[in-house]
Amino acid sequence: MLSHISGRMRLAATALGTTLALTGPVSLAQAAPIDNEPLATFTANARATQQAPAAAPAASAAWAAGTRAYLVITTPGDTTAVRNAVAANGGSVFSSFDAIGVIVAHSTSASFATTMRGVAGVQKVGATRTSDVPADAYNPALPANPSQAAAPSTEPLRSDMTQIKADQAWAVNPGSASVKVGILDTGVDDQHQDLAPNFNAADSVSCAYGKADTRVGAWRDVDKHGTHVAGTVAAAKNGKGAIGVAPGVKISSVRIAEPGSTLFFAENTICGLVWSGDHGFKVTNNSYYTDPWQFNCPNNLDQAAILEGVGRAQAYAEGKGSLQVAAAGNSNVDLANKTTDSSSPNDSTPVTRTITNDCLDIPAELPGVVTVAANGTSGTSKASFSNYGRDVIEVSAPGESVYSTVPGGKYSSLSGTSMASPHVAGVAALMASANPAYTPADLRAKLGEQATDLACPSDSRCTGTTAKNSFFGEGRVDALKAVGGSTPPPPGKYFENLTDVTISDNTTVESPVTVSGVTGNAPATLKVGVDIKHTYIGDLKVDLIAPDGSVYTLHNRTGGSADNIAQTYTVNASSEVANGTWKLRVNDNANADTGKIDAWNLTF
């Protein structure tokens, strides 16, 4: 069976030197006893004004064998009439999200959905599972509170953080405690020494089964996936173990995975997204797909209701100011050219079915969601498992062998787009810290605009331009730019021209840089950084002109229809006197495509 957690293929884990291969949803027993020791000081403070732990959420009806869950979709607002109709037609209302017109109903009647579809005011009805609702839904057990291992004494800087320049961003802005990030996942170990300083218990919850459970500890991890994700977003910069992308922000756990199966059904996702909007989460991370269907197709009545319900919940959260970031999945498939799905439903017996691009991986493919692909360890390649897709992937981030927190005060290296997505959520949180007025649309746009362009490798599946393609979207996210910082110039004398120069059709333009204070000749490894914004770069010839007029060709009408030149060239200019006026000359040799010299620089 294919895993829904870290995408669709597999999750490789290295824990304390041991390599594990998880090939599907893992049934986890709560082997560790509940830790009865007092909660850490941060939790006590967060809960200081809260009443004693409540009993488990009251159920609306007694559980019975054969109980199935349904989404009943109606007009947002007053859902009283439709809720009454649920009870009158062999069902019970388990929970209701009136602001978006979504009711979670339970019934043992095989004809419930068909009957409810004929009720006035009902727009859609769909089963959310092909299996029974567990009895635990009516009296949920609290997850284990694991004992904690001794804290490590080191906090090494990791390559995933340097690739996205998070290490440079921390010096500018490590993130604001007023920015809340929701971890919609398997739960979070709030006692972990690297998470406790940034954990926000007051806004944490379990949404397993589709109803908010606010008991202390209901948010805890029933796997390890959510704790790992949380550490990547915001592990504290405290000299212990690991540092998250945004070590100054607050994280809240919204557990949407059910214990045992660790599946994320639609009602759980809806509950989590509505909670996120209502509790002021600026960003949420969603490293999962909504079970049991890897892709939900609008021509299927059940899946159409799931699409509508989860879509409304995402729009609601976004309307409340929350940006959703989601993993693209690990099946190494082209999301822009879907053909078959053989892994669904994953809560019973999967079947092979023909699908089209109308069938969506949710929440990743919902409007407004930032869809994240995974980079390999080099930082410039696509991880072999990562899904891709032209105009589906928004941005990319490190996703291979990512080291982060796991329950019990421990650490582990995991791989997947599940690991890439929280890097992006962390960058978005940094951006929101630096720009409190930014809307979700602003954050989404800036993530792409500020990303580092990554060219397609020699792989026919990668289509598009360096600026935007099917493997990396708009590129690898940049934490330093997110906080308004800039990369320091490389060693050596550095000269730059940031003045835009328009490149019109069939013209030649030049941009000068005056060099002074350099002794002798230029080096044999003169670095020429070029940033040209221009469609169809096959039109362009680009030369470096030395002070004596010598011409060094950098780019000569290659690249075809690709957009933009963002590259550093190495030129042997050792025969040239360094001081004087150097020029970047650009010839446009055709009609229809224009642009500009955005910036260029010389490093001696």
Short mmCIF file of N, CA and C in Angstrom, two decimals, residues 40 129 134 136 152 159 254 261 323 415 424 488 556 569:
data_model
loop_
_atom_site.label_atom_id
_atom_site.label_comp_id
_atom_site.label_asym_id
_atom_site.label_seq_id
_atom_site.Cartn_x
_atom_site.Cartn_y
_atom_site.Cartn_z
N ALA A 40 5.97 20.93 30.89
CA ALA A 40 7.04 21.93 30.93
C ALA A 40 6.46 23.30 31.25
N ARG A 129 -15.22 7.83 3.51
CA ARG A 129 -14.43 6.62 3.72
C ARG A 129 -15.06 5.47 2.97
N PRO A 134 -14.13 4.33 13.24
CA PRO A 134 -13.74 3.57 14.43
C PRO A 134 -14.55 3.96 15.66
N ASP A 136 -13.39 4.50 18.42
CA ASP A 136 -12.60 5.50 19.12
C ASP A 136 -13.09 6.92 18.84
N PRO A 152 20.80 16.72 23.27
CA PRO A 152 22.17 16.74 22.74
C PRO A 152 22.85 18.06 23.08
N SER A 159 22.91 21.33 5.80
CA SER A 159 22.97 21.79 4.41
C SER A 159 21.62 22.26 3.91
N VAL A 254 -2.20 20.75 15.11
CA VAL A 254 -3.57 20.39 14.79
C VAL A 254 -3.52 18.96 14.27
N SER A 261 -4.36 3.90 12.04
CA SER A 261 -4.26 3.98 10.58
C SER A 261 -3.37 5.13 10.13
N LEU A 323 -2.26 31.19 5.04
CA LEU A 323 -1.71 30.62 3.81
C LEU A 323 -1.44 29.14 4.04
N SER A 415 13.03 11.55 4.43
CA SER A 415 12.99 12.06 3.05
C SER A 415 11.56 12.08 2.55
N VAL A 424 9.27 25.47 3.25
CA VAL A 424 8.55 26.58 2.62
C VAL A 424 7.63 27.26 3.64
N PRO A 488 25.69 38.62 0.92
CA PRO A 488 26.90 39.45 0.84
C PRO A 488 27.70 39.11 -0.40
N ASN A 556 25.85 33.44 -26.58
CA ASN A 556 25.73 33.73 -28.01
C ASN A 556 24.55 32.98 -28.60
N TYR A 569 29.43 33.99 -14.91
CA TYR A 569 30.41 33.47 -15.87
C TYR A 569 31.82 33.71 -15.33
#
